Structures are given as C-alpha cells and as structure tokens.
PDB file of C-alpha atoms in Angstrom:
ATOM      1  CA  UNK A   1      20.664  -0.562   7.931  1.00 82.00           C
ATOM      2  CA  UNK A   2      19.522  -2.558  10.219  1.00 91.00           C
ATOM      3  CA  UNK A   3      17.683  -1.023  13.301  1.00 92.00           C
ATOM      4  CA  UNK A   4      17.941  -1.951  16.765  1.00 93.00           C
ATOM      5  CA  UNK A   5      15.869  -4.718  16.829  1.00 93.00           C
ATOM      6  CA  UNK A   6      18.349  -6.118  13.865  1.00 95.00           C
ATOM      7  CA  UNK A   7      15.338  -5.848  10.928  1.00 94.00           C
ATOM      8  CA  UNK A   8      17.058  -4.653   7.751  1.00 95.00           C
ATOM      9  CA  UNK A   9      14.990  -1.403   6.074  1.00 95.00           C
ATOM     10  CA  UNK A  10      15.579  -1.757   3.096  1.00 96.00           C
ATOM     11  CA  UNK A  11      12.227  -0.859   2.228  1.00 97.00           C
ATOM     12  CA  UNK A  12      10.736   2.773   1.483  1.00 98.00           C
ATOM     13  CA  UNK A  13       6.851   3.269   0.444  1.00 97.00           C
ATOM     14  CA  UNK A  14       6.519   7.092  -0.380  1.00 97.00           C
ATOM     15  CA  UNK A  15       2.974   8.811  -0.490  1.00 97.00           C
ATOM     16  CA  UNK A  16       3.239  11.670  -3.903  1.00 97.00           C
ATOM     17  CA  UNK A  17      -0.496  12.963  -2.840  1.00 95.00           C
ATOM     18  CA  UNK A  18      -3.299  13.226  -0.731  1.00 92.00           C
ATOM     19  CA  UNK A  19      -5.959  13.434  -3.103  1.00 92.00           C
ATOM     20  CA  UNK A  20      -7.997  10.198  -4.577  1.00 92.00           C
ATOM     21  CA  UNK A  21     -10.815  10.619  -7.185  1.00 91.00           C
ATOM     22  CA  UNK A  22     -12.326   7.941  -4.485  1.00 92.00           C
ATOM     23  CA  UNK A  23     -14.053   8.074  -1.330  1.00 86.00           C
ATOM     24  CA  UNK A  24     -13.830   4.425   0.204  1.00 86.00           C
ATOM     25  CA  UNK A  25     -15.920   3.973   3.388  1.00 80.00           C
ATOM     26  CA  UNK A  26     -13.059   2.474   5.307  1.00 80.00           C
ATOM     27  CA  UNK A  27     -10.440   4.964   4.130  1.00 78.00           C
ATOM     28  CA  UNK A  28     -12.046   8.249   4.387  1.00 76.00           C
ATOM     29  CA  UNK A  29     -15.386  10.273   5.101  1.00 71.00           C
ATOM     30  CA  UNK A  30     -18.313  10.967   2.595  1.00 72.00           C
ATOM     31  CA  UNK A  31     -17.139  14.603   1.950  1.00 74.00           C
ATOM     32  CA  UNK A  32     -13.493  13.881   1.960  1.00 70.00           C
ATOM     33  CA  UNK A  33     -10.827  15.379   4.168  1.00 74.00           C
ATOM     34  CA  UNK A  34      -9.088  18.880   4.433  1.00 80.00           C
ATOM     35  CA  UNK A  35      -6.766  18.394   1.584  1.00 84.00           C
ATOM     36  CA  UNK A  36      -3.348  19.562   2.270  1.00 91.00           C
ATOM     37  CA  UNK A  37      -2.031  23.037   0.590  1.00 92.00           C
ATOM     38  CA  UNK A  38      -0.062  23.057  -2.319  1.00 91.00           C
ATOM     39  CA  UNK A  39       3.008  24.417  -0.454  1.00 96.00           C
ATOM     40  CA  UNK A  40       2.537  21.402   2.204  1.00 96.00           C
ATOM     41  CA  UNK A  41       3.297  18.627  -0.568  1.00 97.00           C
ATOM     42  CA  UNK A  42       6.241  17.601  -1.213  1.00 98.00           C
ATOM     43  CA  UNK A  43       7.464  18.684  -5.008  1.00 98.00           C
ATOM     44  CA  UNK A  44       8.784  15.423  -7.002  1.00 98.00           C
ATOM     45  CA  UNK A  45      11.836  17.054  -6.473  1.00 98.00           C
ATOM     46  CA  UNK A  46      12.246  16.658  -2.915  1.00 98.00           C
ATOM     47  CA  UNK A  47      10.912  13.651  -2.919  1.00 98.00           C
ATOM     48  CA  UNK A  48      13.128  12.187  -5.592  1.00 98.00           C
ATOM     49  CA  UNK A  49      16.198  13.855  -3.402  1.00 98.00           C
ATOM     50  CA  UNK A  50      14.556  11.578   0.019  1.00 98.00           C
ATOM     51  CA  UNK A  51      14.760   8.423  -2.244  1.00 98.00           C
ATOM     52  CA  UNK A  52      17.827   9.102  -3.126  1.00 98.00           C
ATOM     53  CA  UNK A  53      19.060   9.615   0.256  1.00 97.00           C
ATOM     54  CA  UNK A  54      17.178   5.943   1.698  1.00 97.00           C
ATOM     55  CA  UNK A  55      18.820   4.297  -1.569  1.00 97.00           C
ATOM     56  CA  UNK A  56      22.658   5.114  -0.295  1.00 97.00           C
ATOM     57  CA  UNK A  57      22.001   3.637   2.827  1.00 96.00           C
ATOM     58  CA  UNK A  58      20.675   0.565   1.431  1.00 96.00           C
ATOM     59  CA  UNK A  59      16.771   0.991  -0.123  1.00 97.00           C
ATOM     60  CA  UNK A  60      15.929  -1.473  -2.630  1.00 97.00           C
ATOM     61  CA  UNK A  61      12.358  -1.384  -2.842  1.00 97.00           C
ATOM     62  CA  UNK A  62      10.342   1.796  -3.716  1.00 98.00           C
ATOM     63  CA  UNK A  63       6.476   1.769  -3.997  1.00 98.00           C
ATOM     64  CA  UNK A  64       4.581   5.070  -4.673  1.00 98.00           C
ATOM     65  CA  UNK A  65       1.113   5.314  -3.301  1.00 97.00           C
ATOM     66  CA  UNK A  66      -1.465   7.806  -2.488  1.00 93.00           C
ATOM     67  CA  UNK A  67      -4.088   8.643  -2.403  1.00 92.00           C
ATOM     68  CA  UNK A  68      -4.621   7.842  -6.267  1.00 96.00           C
ATOM     69  CA  UNK A  69      -0.490   8.311  -6.941  1.00 97.00           C
ATOM     70  CA  UNK A  70      -1.702   8.513 -11.191  1.00 98.00           C
ATOM     71  CA  UNK A  71      -3.973  11.499 -10.264  1.00 97.00           C
ATOM     72  CA  UNK A  72      -1.212  13.848  -9.666  1.00 97.00           C
ATOM     73  CA  UNK A  73       0.179  15.759 -12.744  1.00 97.00           C
ATOM     74  CA  UNK A  74       3.813  14.671 -13.663  1.00 98.00           C
ATOM     75  CA  UNK A  75       3.634  11.512 -12.344  1.00 98.00           C
ATOM     76  CA  UNK A  76       4.865   9.491 -15.108  1.00 98.00           C
ATOM     77  CA  UNK A  77       8.547  11.489 -15.024  1.00 98.00           C
ATOM     78  CA  UNK A  78       9.055  10.661 -11.376  1.00 98.00           C
ATOM     79  CA  UNK A  79       8.458   7.178 -11.980  1.00 98.00           C
ATOM     80  CA  UNK A  80      11.175   7.824 -14.779  1.00 98.00           C
ATOM     81  CA  UNK A  81      13.694   9.311 -12.685  1.00 98.00           C
ATOM     82  CA  UNK A  82      13.535   6.897  -9.180  1.00 98.00           C
ATOM     83  CA  UNK A  83      13.581   4.234 -12.173  1.00 98.00           C
ATOM     84  CA  UNK A  84      17.189   5.038 -12.688  1.00 97.00           C
ATOM     85  CA  UNK A  85      18.243   5.183  -9.304  1.00 97.00           C
ATOM     86  CA  UNK A  86      20.657   2.571  -8.207  1.00 91.00           C
ATOM     87  CA  UNK A  87      20.698  -0.265  -6.907  1.00 92.00           C
ATOM     88  CA  UNK A  88      16.767   0.047  -7.145  1.00 96.00           C
ATOM     89  CA  UNK A  89      15.668  -3.643  -7.855  1.00 96.00           C
ATOM     90  CA  UNK A  90      12.055  -3.258  -7.013  1.00 97.00           C
ATOM     91  CA  UNK A  91       9.994   0.131  -8.565  1.00 98.00           C
ATOM     92  CA  UNK A  92       5.655  -0.477  -7.804  1.00 98.00           C
ATOM     93  CA  UNK A  93       3.005   1.513  -7.191  1.00 98.00           C
ATOM     94  CA  UNK A  94      -0.511   0.898  -5.325  1.00 97.00           C
ATOM     95  CA  UNK A  95      -3.481   2.595  -7.275  1.00 97.00           C
ATOM     96  CA  UNK A  96      -7.312   2.284  -6.967  1.00 97.00           C
ATOM     97  CA  UNK A  97      -6.587   1.792 -11.063  1.00 97.00           C
ATOM     98  CA  UNK A  98      -9.276   4.262 -12.280  1.00 98.00           C
ATOM     99  CA  UNK A  99      -6.727   5.573 -14.695  1.00 98.00           C
ATOM    100  CA  UNK A 100      -4.528   2.865 -15.203  1.00 98.00           C
ATOM    101  CA  UNK A 101      -5.746   1.642 -18.606  1.00 98.00           C
ATOM    102  CA  UNK A 102      -4.738   4.856 -20.434  1.00 98.00           C
ATOM    103  CA  UNK A 103      -1.174   4.630 -18.883  1.00 98.00           C
ATOM    104  CA  UNK A 104      -0.002   1.192 -18.155  1.00 98.00           C
ATOM    105  CA  UNK A 105       2.272   1.130 -21.087  1.00 98.00           C
ATOM    106  CA  UNK A 106       3.372   4.595 -20.372  1.00 98.00           C
ATOM    107  CA  UNK A 107       3.990   3.127 -16.708  1.00 98.00           C
ATOM    108  CA  UNK A 108       6.201   0.026 -17.654  1.00 98.00           C
ATOM    109  CA  UNK A 109       8.176   2.256 -20.408  1.00 98.00           C
ATOM    110  CA  UNK A 110       9.007   4.292 -17.400  1.00 98.00           C
ATOM    111  CA  UNK A 111      10.372   1.321 -15.770  1.00 98.00           C
ATOM    112  CA  UNK A 112       7.769   0.734 -13.201  1.00 98.00           C
ATOM    113  CA  UNK A 113       7.828  -2.939 -12.087  1.00 98.00           C
ATOM    114  CA  UNK A 114       5.123  -3.761 -10.383  1.00 98.00           C
ATOM    115  CA  UNK A 115       1.125  -2.994  -9.675  1.00 98.00           C
ATOM    116  CA  UNK A 116      -0.754  -3.434  -6.304  1.00 98.00           C
ATOM    117  CA  UNK A 117      -4.439  -2.759  -7.812  1.00 98.00           C
ATOM    118  CA  UNK A 118      -6.372  -2.073  -4.553  1.00 96.00           C
ATOM    119  CA  UNK A 119     -10.299  -4.016  -5.587  1.00 98.00           C
ATOM    120  CA  UNK A 120     -12.540  -4.850  -3.470  1.00 96.00           C
ATOM    121  CA  UNK A 121     -15.449  -6.152  -5.314  1.00 97.00           C
ATOM    122  CA  UNK A 122     -16.119  -7.747  -8.497  1.00 98.00           C
ATOM    123  CA  UNK A 123     -20.216  -6.338  -8.342  1.00 98.00           C
ATOM    124  CA  UNK A 124     -20.791  -3.558 -10.413  1.00 98.00           C
ATOM    125  CA  UNK A 125     -23.178  -1.814  -7.986  1.00 97.00           C
ATOM    126  CA  UNK A 126     -21.687  -2.841  -4.806  1.00 96.00           C
ATOM    127  CA  UNK A 127     -18.420  -1.337  -5.855  1.00 96.00           C
ATOM    128  CA  UNK A 128     -20.080   1.897  -6.796  1.00 96.00           C
ATOM    129  CA  UNK A 129     -21.234   2.185  -2.690  1.00 93.00           C
ATOM    130  CA  UNK A 130     -18.087   0.850  -1.974  1.00 92.00           C
ATOM    131  CA  UNK A 131     -16.297   3.721  -3.524  1.00 93.00           C
ATOM    132  CA  UNK A 132     -18.772   6.243  -3.365  1.00 92.00           C
ATOM    133  CA  UNK A 133     -19.427   6.297  -7.744  1.00 93.00           C
ATOM    134  CA  UNK A 134     -16.486   4.364  -8.775  1.00 94.00           C
ATOM    135  CA  UNK A 135     -16.932   2.904 -12.252  1.00 97.00           C
ATOM    136  CA  UNK A 136     -15.516  -1.025 -12.008  1.00 98.00           C
ATOM    137  CA  UNK A 137     -15.913  -1.826 -15.441  1.00 98.00           C
ATOM    138  CA  UNK A 138     -12.672   1.550 -15.229  1.00 98.00           C
ATOM    139  CA  UNK A 139     -10.637  -0.766 -13.645  1.00 98.00           C
ATOM    140  CA  UNK A 140     -11.047  -4.162 -14.705  1.00 98.00           C
ATOM    141  CA  UNK A 141      -9.815  -2.548 -17.749  1.00 98.00           C
ATOM    142  CA  UNK A 142      -6.819  -1.082 -16.003  1.00 98.00           C
ATOM    143  CA  UNK A 143      -6.220  -4.622 -14.430  1.00 98.00           C
ATOM    144  CA  UNK A 144      -6.227  -6.232 -17.391  1.00 98.00           C
ATOM    145  CA  UNK A 145      -4.218  -3.820 -19.583  1.00 98.00           C
ATOM    146  CA  UNK A 146      -1.442  -3.824 -16.979  1.00 98.00           C
ATOM    147  CA  UNK A 147      -1.287  -7.639 -17.561  1.00 98.00           C
ATOM    148  CA  UNK A 148      -1.248  -6.839 -21.693  1.00 98.00           C
ATOM    149  CA  UNK A 149       1.661  -4.729 -21.269  1.00 98.00           C
ATOM    150  CA  UNK A 150       3.851  -7.151 -18.916  1.00 98.00           C
ATOM    151  CA  UNK A 151       3.663  -5.578 -15.811  1.00 98.00           C
ATOM    152  CA  UNK A 152       3.038  -7.538 -12.818  1.00 97.00           C
ATOM    153  CA  UNK A 153       0.037  -7.329 -11.122  1.00 98.00           C
ATOM    154  CA  UNK A 154      -1.286  -7.600  -7.298  1.00 97.00           C
ATOM    155  CA  UNK A 155      -4.450  -7.319  -6.155  1.00 98.00           C
ATOM    156  CA  UNK A 156      -5.480  -6.386  -2.814  1.00 97.00           C
ATOM    157  CA  UNK A 157      -8.528  -6.904  -0.997  1.00 97.00           C
ATOM    158  CA  UNK A 158      -9.583  -5.686   2.070  1.00 94.00           C
ATOM    159  CA  UNK A 159     -12.353  -7.616   3.807  1.00 94.00           C
ATOM    160  CA  UNK A 160     -15.496  -5.931   5.200  1.00 93.00           C
ATOM    161  CA  UNK A 161     -17.880  -8.358   6.949  1.00 95.00           C
ATOM    162  CA  UNK A 162     -21.448  -7.865   5.789  1.00 95.00           C
ATOM    163  CA  UNK A 163     -19.914  -6.038   3.103  1.00 94.00           C
ATOM    164  CA  UNK A 164     -17.711  -7.972   0.646  1.00 96.00           C
ATOM    165  CA  UNK A 165     -17.412 -11.114   2.637  1.00 96.00           C
ATOM    166  CA  UNK A 166     -18.978 -13.243   0.404  1.00 97.00           C
ATOM    167  CA  UNK A 167     -17.107 -12.387  -2.019  1.00 97.00           C
ATOM    168  CA  UNK A 168     -13.796 -14.168  -1.175  1.00 97.00           C
ATOM    169  CA  UNK A 169     -14.678 -17.853  -3.485  1.00 96.00           C
ATOM    170  CA  UNK A 170     -14.733 -15.025  -6.316  1.00 97.00           C
ATOM    171  CA  UNK A 171     -11.577 -12.888  -5.563  1.00 97.00           C
ATOM    172  CA  UNK A 172      -9.822 -16.715  -4.868  1.00 96.00           C
ATOM    173  CA  UNK A 173     -11.107 -17.879  -8.332  1.00 95.00           C
ATOM    174  CA  UNK A 174      -8.806 -15.295  -9.955  1.00 97.00           C
ATOM    175  CA  UNK A 175      -6.012 -16.487  -9.071  1.00 97.00           C
ATOM    176  CA  UNK A 176      -6.624 -19.715 -11.527  1.00 95.00           C
ATOM    177  CA  UNK A 177      -8.963 -17.645 -14.179  1.00 95.00           C
ATOM    178  CA  UNK A 178      -5.853 -14.396 -14.630  1.00 96.00           C
ATOM    179  CA  UNK A 179      -3.613 -16.831 -12.567  1.00 95.00           C
ATOM    180  CA  UNK A 180      -2.269 -13.516 -10.861  1.00 96.00           C
ATOM    181  CA  UNK A 181      -1.917 -13.189  -6.916  1.00 97.00           C
ATOM    182  CA  UNK A 182      -4.345 -12.036  -4.795  1.00 98.00           C
ATOM    183  CA  UNK A 183      -3.967 -10.515  -0.937  1.00 97.00           C
ATOM    184  CA  UNK A 184      -6.644 -10.479   1.489  1.00 97.00           C
ATOM    185  CA  UNK A 185      -6.029  -7.351   3.690  1.00 93.00           C
ATOM    186  CA  UNK A 186      -7.441  -7.547   7.555  1.00 92.00           C
ATOM    187  CA  UNK A 187      -9.013  -3.901   8.005  1.00 89.00           C
ATOM    188  CA  UNK A 188      -7.065  -1.814  10.130  1.00 82.00           C
ATOM    189  CA  UNK A 189      -8.209   0.599  13.039  1.00 78.00           C
ATOM    190  CA  UNK A 190      -6.650   3.964  11.945  1.00 77.00           C
ATOM    191  CA  UNK A 191      -7.437   7.836  12.261  1.00 68.00           C
ATOM    192  CA  UNK A 192     -11.235   8.513  12.310  1.00 72.00           C
ATOM    193  CA  UNK A 193     -12.189   4.662  11.120  1.00 74.00           C
ATOM    194  CA  UNK A 194     -11.551   3.191  14.610  1.00 78.00           C
ATOM    195  CA  UNK A 195     -15.493   2.475  14.687  1.00 84.00           C
ATOM    196  CA  UNK A 196     -15.833   1.182  11.472  1.00 83.00           C
ATOM    197  CA  UNK A 197     -12.721  -1.038  11.608  1.00 85.00           C
ATOM    198  CA  UNK A 198     -14.239  -3.177  15.277  1.00 87.00           C
ATOM    199  CA  UNK A 199     -17.280  -3.188  13.032  1.00 92.00           C
ATOM    200  CA  UNK A 200     -16.766  -4.536  10.194  1.00 92.00           C
ATOM    201  CA  UNK A 201     -13.357  -6.546  10.681  1.00 93.00           C
ATOM    202  CA  UNK A 202     -13.045  -9.846   9.280  1.00 94.00           C
ATOM    203  CA  UNK A 203      -9.723 -12.274  10.637  1.00 93.00           C
ATOM    204  CA  UNK A 204      -8.493 -14.202   7.564  1.00 94.00           C
ATOM    205  CA  UNK A 205      -8.187 -16.845   9.769  1.00 94.00           C
ATOM    206  CA  UNK A 206     -11.682 -17.385   8.362  1.00 94.00           C
ATOM    207  CA  UNK A 207      -9.904 -18.005   5.376  1.00 95.00           C
ATOM    208  CA  UNK A 208      -8.645 -21.013   6.168  1.00 95.00           C
ATOM    209  CA  UNK A 209     -11.685 -22.296   8.156  1.00 95.00           C
ATOM    210  CA  UNK A 210     -13.661 -21.622   5.171  1.00 95.00           C
ATOM    211  CA  UNK A 211     -10.932 -23.051   2.679  1.00 94.00           C
ATOM    212  CA  UNK A 212      -9.011 -26.108   3.599  1.00 95.00           C
ATOM    213  CA  UNK A 213      -8.168 -26.752   0.413  1.00 94.00           C
ATOM    214  CA  UNK A 214      -5.607 -24.140   0.366  1.00 96.00           C
ATOM    215  CA  UNK A 215      -2.245 -25.178   0.888  1.00 95.00           C
ATOM    216  CA  UNK A 216       0.735 -22.971   2.616  1.00 95.00           C
ATOM    217  CA  UNK A 217       3.569 -22.061   0.392  1.00 94.00           C
ATOM    218  CA  UNK A 218       6.986 -20.339   1.147  1.00 90.00           C
ATOM    219  CA  UNK A 219       7.356 -16.739   0.219  1.00 85.00           C
ATOM    220  CA  UNK A 220       9.179 -15.696  -2.700  1.00 83.00           C
ATOM    221  CA  UNK A 221       9.844 -12.815   0.039  1.00 85.00           C
ATOM    222  CA  UNK A 222      10.660 -13.238   3.474  1.00 81.00           C
ATOM    223  CA  UNK A 223       9.920  -9.660   4.935  1.00 84.00           C
ATOM    224  CA  UNK A 224       6.787  -9.995   2.753  1.00 87.00           C
ATOM    225  CA  UNK A 225       3.663  -9.635   5.176  1.00 89.00           C
ATOM    226  CA  UNK A 226       1.710 -11.848   3.821  1.00 92.00           C
ATOM    227  CA  UNK A 227       1.417 -15.941   4.166  1.00 94.00           C
ATOM    228  CA  UNK A 228       1.050 -17.595   0.870  1.00 96.00           C
ATOM    229  CA  UNK A 229      -1.501 -20.143   0.110  1.00 97.00           C
ATOM    230  CA  UNK A 230      -2.352 -22.047  -3.435  1.00 94.00           C
ATOM    231  CA  UNK A 231      -5.705 -22.992  -4.414  1.00 83.00           C
ATOM    232  CA  UNK A 232      -5.766 -26.043  -6.677  1.00 79.00           C
ATOM    233  CA  UNK A 233      -4.294 -25.309 -10.017  1.00 85.00           C
ATOM    234  CA  UNK A 234      -3.862 -22.374 -10.167  1.00 93.00           C
ATOM    235  CA  UNK A 235      -0.744 -19.949 -10.993  1.00 94.00           C
ATOM    236  CA  UNK A 236      -1.387 -16.849  -8.849  1.00 96.00           C
ATOM    237  CA  UNK A 237      -1.739 -17.266  -5.522  1.00 97.00           C
ATOM    238  CA  UNK A 238      -3.780 -16.561  -2.422  1.00 97.00           C
ATOM    239  CA  UNK A 239      -1.840 -13.874   0.527  1.00 96.00           C
ATOM    240  CA  UNK A 240      -3.513 -13.292   3.991  1.00 96.00           C
ATOM    241  CA  UNK A 241      -2.476 -10.032   5.389  1.00 93.00           C
ATOM    242  CA  UNK A 242      -3.418 -10.387   8.849  1.00 88.00           C
ATOM    243  CA  UNK A 243      -1.947  -7.730  11.173  1.00 77.00           C
ATOM    244  CA  UNK A 244      -4.503  -8.115  14.597  1.00 71.00           C
ATOM    245  CA  UNK A 245      -4.402 -12.086  14.083  1.00 69.00           C
ATOM    246  CA  UNK A 246      -1.602 -12.659  12.862  1.00 66.00           C
ATOM    247  CA  UNK A 247       1.060  -9.765  12.882  1.00 72.00           C
ATOM    248  CA  UNK A 248       4.139  -9.764  11.429  1.00 76.00           C
ATOM    249  CA  UNK A 249       6.374  -6.645  12.828  1.00 85.00           C
ATOM    250  CA  UNK A 250       9.049  -9.028  13.723  1.00 88.00           C
ATOM    251  CA  UNK A 251      10.622  -9.386   9.908  1.00 86.00           C
ATOM    252  CA  UNK A 252       8.871  -5.527   9.116  1.00 91.00           C
ATOM    253  CA  UNK A 253      11.070  -3.842   6.375  1.00 94.00           C
ATOM    254  CA  UNK A 254       9.804  -0.811   6.066  1.00 94.00           C
ATOM    255  CA  UNK A 255       9.375   2.942   6.697  1.00 96.00           C
ATOM    256  CA  UNK A 256       6.855   5.418   5.142  1.00 95.00           C
ATOM    257  CA  UNK A 257       7.025   9.042   3.942  1.00 97.00           C
ATOM    258  CA  UNK A 258       3.295  10.972   4.119  1.00 96.00           C
ATOM    259  CA  UNK A 259       3.232  13.779   1.297  1.00 96.00           C
ATOM    260  CA  UNK A 260       4.083  16.479   3.740  1.00 96.00           C
ATOM    261  CA  UNK A 261       7.082  15.336   4.313  1.00 97.00           C
ATOM    262  CA  UNK A 262       6.505  13.164   7.468  1.00 97.00           C
ATOM    263  CA  UNK A 263       8.967  10.471   7.909  1.00 97.00           C
ATOM    264  CA  UNK A 264       7.466   7.564   9.803  1.00 94.00           C
ATOM    265  CA  UNK A 265       8.740   4.103  11.375  1.00 94.00           C
ATOM    266  CA  UNK A 266       6.573   2.064  11.734  1.00 90.00           C
ATOM    267  CA  UNK A 267       2.597   2.371  10.156  1.00 84.00           C
ATOM    268  CA  UNK A 268       0.939   2.114  13.498  1.00 78.00           C
ATOM    269  CA  UNK A 269       2.512   4.559  15.746  1.00 83.00           C
ATOM    270  CA  UNK A 270       2.340   8.115  16.240  1.00 85.00           C
ATOM    271  CA  UNK A 271       5.748   8.626  15.718  1.00 90.00           C
ATOM    272  CA  UNK A 272       6.493  11.393  12.684  1.00 94.00           C
ATOM    273  CA  UNK A 273       9.808  12.985  12.019  1.00 97.00           C
ATOM    274  CA  UNK A 274      10.095  15.606   9.589  1.00 98.00           C
ATOM    275  CA  UNK A 275      12.214  15.950   6.869  1.00 98.00           C
ATOM    276  CA  UNK A 276      10.700  18.460   4.733  1.00 98.00           C
ATOM    277  CA  UNK A 277      11.638  21.284   7.117  1.00 98.00           C
ATOM    278  CA  UNK A 278      15.710  20.188   6.457  1.00 98.00           C
ATOM    279  CA  UNK A 279      15.291  20.107   3.542  1.00 98.00           C
ATOM    280  CA  UNK A 280      13.983  23.214   2.652  1.00 98.00           C
ATOM    281  CA  UNK A 281      16.626  24.990   4.640  1.00 98.00           C
ATOM    282  CA  UNK A 282      19.017  22.985   2.810  1.00 97.00           C
ATOM    283  CA  UNK A 283      20.286  21.370   5.630  1.00 98.00           C
ATOM    284  CA  UNK A 284      21.262  17.020   5.784  1.00 98.00           C
ATOM    285  CA  UNK A 285      18.527  14.735   6.514  1.00 98.00           C
ATOM    286  CA  UNK A 286      20.379  12.308   6.952  1.00 97.00           C
ATOM    287  CA  UNK A 287      20.689  12.511  10.538  1.00 97.00           C
ATOM    288  CA  UNK A 288      16.504  12.468  10.274  1.00 98.00           C
ATOM    289  CA  UNK A 289      16.132   9.032   8.317  1.00 97.00           C
ATOM    290  CA  UNK A 290      19.428   7.777  11.207  1.00 95.00           C
ATOM    291  CA  UNK A 291      16.483   8.615  14.127  1.00 97.00           C
ATOM    292  CA  UNK A 292      14.499   7.009  11.857  1.00 96.00           C
ATOM    293  CA  UNK A 293      16.026   3.745  12.404  1.00 94.00           C
ATOM    294  CA  UNK A 294      16.759   3.922  15.876  1.00 95.00           C
ATOM    295  CA  UNK A 295      13.060   4.382  16.727  1.00 94.00           C
ATOM    296  CA  UNK A 296      11.784   2.006  14.733  1.00 94.00           C
ATOM    297  CA  UNK A 297       9.377   0.815  17.746  1.00 92.00           C
ATOM    298  CA  UNK A 298       9.877  -3.433  18.351  1.00 92.00           C
ATOM    299  CA  UNK A 299       5.805  -3.680  17.314  1.00 85.00           C
ATOM    300  CA  UNK A 300       2.492  -1.711  17.301  1.00 76.00           C
ATOM    301  CA  UNK A 301       0.476  -1.778  19.677  1.00 64.00           C
ATOM    302  CA  UNK A 302      -2.696  -2.488  17.901  1.00 64.00           C
ATOM    303  CA  UNK A 303      -3.839  -5.698  20.373  1.00 61.00           C
ATOM    304  CA  UNK A 304      -3.962  -3.144  23.690  1.00 55.00           C
ATOM    305  CA  UNK A 305      -6.043  -0.815  21.410  1.00 51.00           C
ATOM    306  CA  UNK A 306      -3.886   1.863  20.818  1.00 57.00           C
ATOM    307  CA  UNK A 307      -4.310   3.268  17.464  1.00 57.00           C
ATOM    308  CA  UNK A 308      -3.111   6.529  15.673  1.00 54.00           C
ATOM    309  CA  UNK A 309      -4.370   9.842  15.048  1.00 62.00           C
ATOM    310  CA  UNK A 310      -3.595  10.010  10.810  1.00 62.00           C
ATOM    311  CA  UNK A 311      -5.841   8.324   8.468  1.00 57.00           C
ATOM    312  CA  UNK A 312      -4.707   5.933   5.931  1.00 59.00           C
ATOM    313  CA  UNK A 313      -5.178   8.444   2.886  1.00 59.00           C
ATOM    314  CA  UNK A 314      -3.233  10.763   4.402  1.00 61.00           C
ATOM    315  CA  UNK A 315      -0.521   7.937   4.860  1.00 68.00           C
ATOM    316  CA  UNK A 316      -0.401   5.789   1.938  1.00 63.00           C
ATOM    317  CA  UNK A 317      -1.232   2.612   1.394  1.00 59.00           C
TER     318      UNK A 317
END
C-alpha cells in the first residue's frame, strides 16, 4: 500500500518490550522509566497477528526492537513464528548486544537475517558511564559471535558531543578491520531528552568535512535513511543517518508499533492509533492500519523545533 504522498510503506518496526537492561544517558533517566503493566503490553500472539495483517498488505521488512528485545522471555519462539510469514524478505532485530553471544546461533537458526547493534563507544570505562553500568566486552563478544554464525551485522553509533565524538575514526576503522557497516546517527530531540540532544548534537556533515577521503556510493536499498560512503579499500561501509541536517522523509517507508499496541505513522509525530482495543475486542484492525496510511505526515517538523512527547525507549529504536 502507498500513502497519500506516493510512498510505498513496506517496513514495519515493532517494539516487543519497554524493558531494557541499560540506562543510556541520551535514552532514559538514570532511575529508568515507569514500566508498563503486564496487561498493557501486547502478547506475542497479538503482535504476531498485527505483523501478519501488515504482511498481507505488502510489508516485506520487519524489525523487532525494544527497549531491549532480547530480555523478553519467549523472544526466540516469536522470531521463529514471524520468520515463517511470507513474503517477509528481511527480518532483523535492534539490540544493545549485551545478551547476544549466547543467543546468536539460536537467532540465526530461528530465521533472523540481520542484527543492528547499538554501540556508541569502544572504550570500556566510557561505555560503563554512558550506559550506566554496561560491560563493553559482553557487547563485543556478542558482535563477534553474531558474525561467526552468519548473521549480517551493522553497528549503529549515536554521536554525543563531548562524549564519544572523538571516536569517529575508531568506528570508521571497523569497516576495514571487521568489514562491517558502521552507521552514525544524529542525536534526535525526543521526549524528555530534548535539552540533552540540543547540547550534545553532532552534525554528520562534520564527519564528511573531517574525512574527505570518504567516497559516496549508491545505497543498496533506495528507501534506506542512510547515505553510504566507502573508506579506502574497506569491505564495510560508513552510513550517515541525518534526520536533522538532511532529513529523509520523502522516501520514508516505515511504520512503528509500540509495546502497548499504538501504531505510529511517523517517529517524530504524536499521532498514535490504537490497535490494542480492537484487537482485544475481536474486531478487525484493518481500518486502523488504513487510517495510518492516510494520516502519515509528509515530513517531520524538527526544523521547527516541534518534538514529540513519548521517549525513544517507549517507541523502539
């Protein structure tokens, strides 16, 4: 299906939990957030039903997010059931990697195709500070194990001025030493982190200015939010996701589902459509889905300093 601006919406991101075992500074308060009650969160059966409806309408890409999706009990069986849905061509997960090592082989065996690993520093002390207690080695072990079992891995790095922007070169080197893609994501003002995002913002343009040797290449997926560049003879690519300095709304192809069943047509809009109520009442959710296609905004309004209320940890990365 297409929205009223002619964009083919074939990508669904579904958050299976609001729980996370990290407390990253730019994502949530030090004491965490007030978690949803058990009966507020969609069951895996309900989430499967939603995904099945979207697949019937033409969705071919599904990404499972959180919180941290690997903390939810039963995630492997859920991934296996979703992987059986046809014609899903790309089933991926976004994770902080802390639980990835013992699960990587099972994730691969259950039908997962790709892993996007959120990793913002390669320094152990800084990692512990940024995540408020995380162990960098757990994540690196998970990264290498995922690669070993044959999962496609990308690293997502959110740049924070004065915190990790001195590690850009180190991350770029990973495209050469590990041969994987590294994507730098501009810090976005969302929810309670607006002031933090403003004071710690790093434009991706500064990466290109500092690295003129990066050569832009054509993206494999034209709907990708990233612009890709190649570094020297590296096998991996450098991706720049720039929602503020260079937005990609004109070819946005995604919709998002929150853990409690709200359908968000746009990450940076407060428009949220309730799927849980009709789902639990035995009614069709198709009218709600069609409404989302109709009301998806043409673009976000971050340039006008209009930000959303819901925090990123409650939406899904």
